[in-house]
């Protein structure tokens, strides 16, 4: 099924008695809406990339964090979690929350994609995907440069590193057989930068301490 695009989801989707919503970033561990069921699986034809800038939850103006979006790639696969919302209360609650969080800012569009669950079932899911023309879109960069941004960014929801490490943890604990080269590269570079900064901070502390002893 080719992806289908929606505008404001409250205009056309609130009539549904049941919907599935695909999480591939922070929704994996923090959907912040009531749901009836969840399944682990993947969507095909897309890859997860840290190309969307964030100046609220994982960064600030002038020092944006990097969060995940889906980028079209013919042979690509992105693993995550599909959440089922059932009944008017759950459907409206989820759509209102996600519409405010993702769509109203103008940073994301809503697509319908086919989700391939681990149990063999196929579902039609909604996915929020960053629009390349949005003002916070950072776009392609090397894994090393992406890691630099992530290693030094933080916002209202906490450090950008926590966001990255939570996705890595999900993949390693629940999908150890799946290789996500981009995610693993960004993760390793980020850890390297953190360790380098820690060592530099330690060296500066030692120099300062030595200077105080000799004054």
CSV table of C-alpha atoms in Angstrom, one decimal:
chain,number,residue,atom,x,y,z
A,1,UNK,CA,0.0,0.0,0.0
A,2,UNK,CA,1.5,3.4,-1.0
A,3,UNK,CA,1.8,6.0,1.8
A,4,UNK,CA,-1.3,8.2,2.2
A,5,UNK,CA,-0.9,11.7,3.5
A,6,UNK,CA,-3.3,13.6,5.8
A,7,UNK,CA,-3.5,17.2,6.9
A,8,UNK,CA,-5.2,17.8,10.3
A,9,UNK,CA,-5.9,14.3,11.6
A,10,UNK,CA,-8.7,15.5,13.8
A,11,UNK,CA,-10.7,16.4,10.7
A,12,UNK,CA,-10.8,13.0,9.1
A,13,UNK,CA,-9.6,10.3,11.6
A,14,UNK,CA,-11.6,11.0,14.7
A,15,UNK,CA,-14.6,9.1,13.3
A,16,UNK,CA,-12.6,5.8,13.4
A,17,UNK,CA,-13.4,3.4,16.2
A,18,UNK,CA,-9.9,1.9,16.1
A,19,UNK,CA,-6.5,3.2,14.8
A,20,UNK,CA,-2.9,2.0,15.0
A,21,UNK,CA,-0.1,4.6,15.5
A,22,UNK,CA,3.5,3.8,14.7
A,23,UNK,CA,6.2,5.0,17.1
A,24,UNK,CA,9.9,4.9,16.0
A,25,UNK,CA,11.3,7.6,18.3
A,26,UNK,CA,10.2,8.7,21.7
A,27,UNK,CA,6.8,7.2,21.3
A,28,UNK,CA,8.5,3.8,21.7
A,29,UNK,CA,8.9,4.3,25.4
A,30,UNK,CA,6.7,7.3,26.1
A,31,UNK,CA,3.5,7.5,24.0
A,32,UNK,CA,1.7,9.7,26.6
A,33,UNK,CA,-1.7,8.5,25.5
A,34,UNK,CA,-4.0,5.6,26.5
A,35,UNK,CA,-3.8,2.6,24.2
A,36,UNK,CA,-5.4,-0.9,24.1
A,37,UNK,CA,-2.6,-3.0,22.5
A,38,UNK,CA,0.9,-2.7,21.2
A,39,UNK,CA,3.0,-4.7,18.7
A,40,UNK,CA,6.6,-4.7,17.8
A,41,UNK,CA,7.4,-4.6,14.0
A,42,UNK,CA,8.6,-2.6,11.1
A,43,UNK,CA,7.6,-0.4,8.2
A,44,UNK,CA,9.4,-0.9,4.8
A,45,UNK,CA,10.6,1.6,2.3
A,46,UNK,CA,11.8,4.0,5.0
A,47,UNK,CA,14.9,4.4,7.3
A,48,UNK,CA,15.2,6.1,10.6
A,49,UNK,CA,17.5,9.2,10.5
A,50,UNK,CA,18.3,11.9,13.0
A,51,UNK,CA,17.6,14.7,10.6
A,52,UNK,CA,14.9,16.6,12.5
A,53,UNK,CA,16.0,19.5,14.7
A,54,UNK,CA,14.4,19.9,18.1
A,55,UNK,CA,14.5,23.2,20.0
A,56,UNK,CA,12.1,22.3,22.8
A,57,UNK,CA,12.2,18.7,24.2
A,58,UNK,CA,15.8,17.8,23.3
A,59,UNK,CA,17.4,21.1,22.5
A,60,UNK,CA,17.1,24.8,22.6
A,61,UNK,CA,17.1,27.7,20.1
A,62,UNK,CA,20.7,28.1,18.9
A,63,UNK,CA,21.6,24.6,19.9
A,64,UNK,CA,19.0,22.3,18.5
A,65,UNK,CA,19.0,18.6,19.4
A,66,UNK,CA,18.4,15.9,16.7
A,67,UNK,CA,15.5,13.6,16.8
A,68,UNK,CA,14.4,10.8,14.4
A,69,UNK,CA,12.3,11.0,11.3
A,70,UNK,CA,11.5,8.6,8.5
A,71,UNK,CA,13.3,9.0,5.2
A,72,UNK,CA,12.3,7.2,2.0
A,73,UNK,CA,14.7,4.5,0.9
A,74,UNK,CA,13.5,1.7,-1.3
A,75,UNK,CA,15.2,-1.2,0.5
A,76,UNK,CA,15.0,0.5,3.9
A,77,UNK,CA,13.3,-0.9,7.1
A,78,UNK,CA,12.5,0.9,10.3
A,79,UNK,CA,11.6,-1.0,13.4
A,80,UNK,CA,9.4,0.3,16.2
A,81,UNK,CA,6.1,-0.1,18.0
A,82,UNK,CA,2.5,0.1,16.8
A,83,UNK,CA,0.0,1.2,19.4
A,84,UNK,CA,-3.7,0.5,19.0
A,85,UNK,CA,-6.2,3.1,20.2
A,86,UNK,CA,-9.8,1.9,20.4
A,87,UNK,CA,-13.0,3.8,21.1
A,88,UNK,CA,-13.8,7.5,20.9
A,89,UNK,CA,-12.0,8.4,24.1
A,90,UNK,CA,-8.7,6.7,23.2
A,91,UNK,CA,-8.8,7.7,19.5
A,92,UNK,CA,-9.5,11.4,20.2
A,93,UNK,CA,-7.1,11.5,23.2
A,94,UNK,CA,-4.2,10.1,21.1
A,95,UNK,CA,-4.9,12.3,18.1
A,96,UNK,CA,-5.3,15.5,20.1
A,97,UNK,CA,-2.1,14.8,22.0
A,98,UNK,CA,-0.1,14.0,18.8
A,99,UNK,CA,-1.6,16.7,16.8
A,100,UNK,CA,-0.5,19.3,19.3
A,101,UNK,CA,2.9,17.6,19.8
A,102,UNK,CA,3.7,17.0,16.1
A,103,UNK,CA,1.4,18.6,13.5
A,104,UNK,CA,0.5,22.0,14.9
A,105,UNK,CA,4.1,23.1,14.9
A,106,UNK,CA,4.2,22.4,11.2
A,107,UNK,CA,7.2,20.2,11.5
A,108,UNK,CA,5.5,16.9,10.8
A,109,UNK,CA,3.0,15.4,8.4
A,110,UNK,CA,0.8,12.3,8.9
A,111,UNK,CA,1.2,9.3,6.6
A,112,UNK,CA,-0.5,5.9,6.6
A,113,UNK,CA,1.9,3.0,6.1
A,114,UNK,CA,1.9,-0.8,6.2
A,115,UNK,CA,3.3,-2.2,9.5
A,116,UNK,CA,4.7,-5.7,9.5
A,117,UNK,CA,4.3,-7.1,13.0
A,118,UNK,CA,6.6,-9.7,14.6
A,119,UNK,CA,3.6,-12.0,14.9
A,120,UNK,CA,3.1,-12.1,11.1
A,121,UNK,CA,0.1,-9.7,11.0
A,122,UNK,CA,0.0,-6.7,8.7
A,123,UNK,CA,-1.6,-3.4,9.9
A,124,UNK,CA,-2.3,0.0,8.5
A,125,UNK,CA,-0.6,2.5,10.8
A,126,UNK,CA,-0.4,6.2,11.1
A,127,UNK,CA,3.1,7.7,11.2
A,128,UNK,CA,4.3,11.2,11.9
A,129,UNK,CA,7.1,12.1,9.5
A,130,UNK,CA,9.1,15.4,9.5
A,131,UNK,CA,8.6,17.6,6.4
A,132,UNK,CA,12.0,18.6,4.9
A,133,UNK,CA,10.7,22.1,4.4
A,134,UNK,CA,10.0,22.8,8.1
A,135,UNK,CA,12.0,25.4,9.8
A,136,UNK,CA,13.7,23.0,12.2
A,137,UNK,CA,14.7,20.4,9.7
A,138,UNK,CA,18.5,19.9,9.8
A,139,UNK,CA,18.7,17.3,7.0
A,140,UNK,CA,21.5,14.9,6.1
A,141,UNK,CA,24.8,14.9,7.9
A,142,UNK,CA,27.5,12.4,8.7
A,143,UNK,CA,27.0,10.0,11.7
A,144,UNK,CA,29.9,11.8,13.4
A,145,UNK,CA,28.4,15.3,13.0
A,146,UNK,CA,25.0,14.0,14.1
A,147,UNK,CA,26.6,12.6,17.2
A,148,UNK,CA,28.3,15.9,18.0
A,149,UNK,CA,24.9,17.6,18.0
A,150,UNK,CA,23.3,14.9,20.2
A,151,UNK,CA,26.2,14.8,22.7
A,152,UNK,CA,25.9,18.5,23.6
A,153,UNK,CA,22.2,19.2,23.3
A,154,UNK,CA,19.5,19.2,26.0
A,155,UNK,CA,15.9,20.4,26.3
A,156,UNK,CA,12.8,20.3,28.5
A,157,UNK,CA,12.6,16.5,28.3
A,158,UNK,CA,16.2,16.0,29.1
A,159,UNK,CA,19.5,15.3,27.3
A,160,UNK,CA,19.5,14.5,23.6
A,161,UNK,CA,21.7,11.5,24.5
A,162,UNK,CA,18.9,10.0,26.6
A,163,UNK,CA,16.6,10.0,23.5
A,164,UNK,CA,19.3,8.2,21.4
A,165,UNK,CA,20.2,5.7,24.1
A,166,UNK,CA,16.5,4.8,24.7
A,167,UNK,CA,16.1,3.9,21.0
A,168,UNK,CA,19.4,1.9,21.1
A,169,UNK,CA,18.2,0.1,24.2
A,170,UNK,CA,14.9,-0.8,22.6
A,171,UNK,CA,16.7,-2.3,19.5
A,172,UNK,CA,19.2,-4.2,21.5
A,173,UNK,CA,16.9,-5.7,24.1
A,174,UNK,CA,13.9,-6.5,21.9
A,175,UNK,CA,15.4,-6.8,18.5
A,176,UNK,CA,18.9,-8.1,19.0
A,177,UNK,CA,18.9,-9.8,15.6
A,178,UNK,CA,18.2,-6.6,13.7
A,179,UNK,CA,21.2,-4.5,12.5
A,180,UNK,CA,20.6,-0.8,12.3
A,181,UNK,CA,24.0,0.5,10.9
A,182,UNK,CA,23.1,4.2,11.1
A,183,UNK,CA,21.8,4.0,14.7
A,184,UNK,CA,24.8,2.0,15.8
A,185,UNK,CA,27.3,4.4,14.2
A,186,UNK,CA,25.6,7.5,15.8
A,187,UNK,CA,25.5,5.7,19.1
A,188,UNK,CA,29.2,4.8,19.1
A,189,UNK,CA,30.3,8.3,18.0
A,190,UNK,CA,28.1,9.9,20.7
A,191,UNK,CA,29.7,7.7,23.4
A,192,UNK,CA,33.1,8.6,22.0
A,193,UNK,CA,32.4,12.3,22.3
A,194,UNK,CA,31.0,11.9,25.8
A,195,UNK,CA,34.2,10.1,26.9
A,196,UNK,CA,36.4,12.6,25.2
A,197,UNK,CA,34.6,15.5,27.0
A,198,UNK,CA,34.8,13.7,30.3
A,199,UNK,CA,38.6,13.2,29.9
A,200,UNK,CA,39.0,16.9,28.9
A,201,UNK,CA,37.0,18.0,31.9
A,202,UNK,CA,39.1,15.9,34.2
A,203,UNK,CA,42.3,17.3,32.7
A,204,UNK,CA,41.1,20.9,33.2
A,205,UNK,CA,40.1,20.1,36.8
A,206,UNK,CA,43.5,18.7,37.5
A,207,UNK,CA,45.2,21.8,35.9
A,208,UNK,CA,43.0,24.1,38.0
A,209,UNK,CA,43.7,22.1,41.2
A,210,UNK,CA,47.4,22.2,40.5
A,211,UNK,CA,47.3,26.0,39.9
A,212,UNK,CA,45.5,26.6,43.2
A,213,UNK,CA,48.2,24.5,45.1
A,214,UNK,CA,50.9,26.7,43.6
A,215,UNK,CA,49.4,30.1,44.2
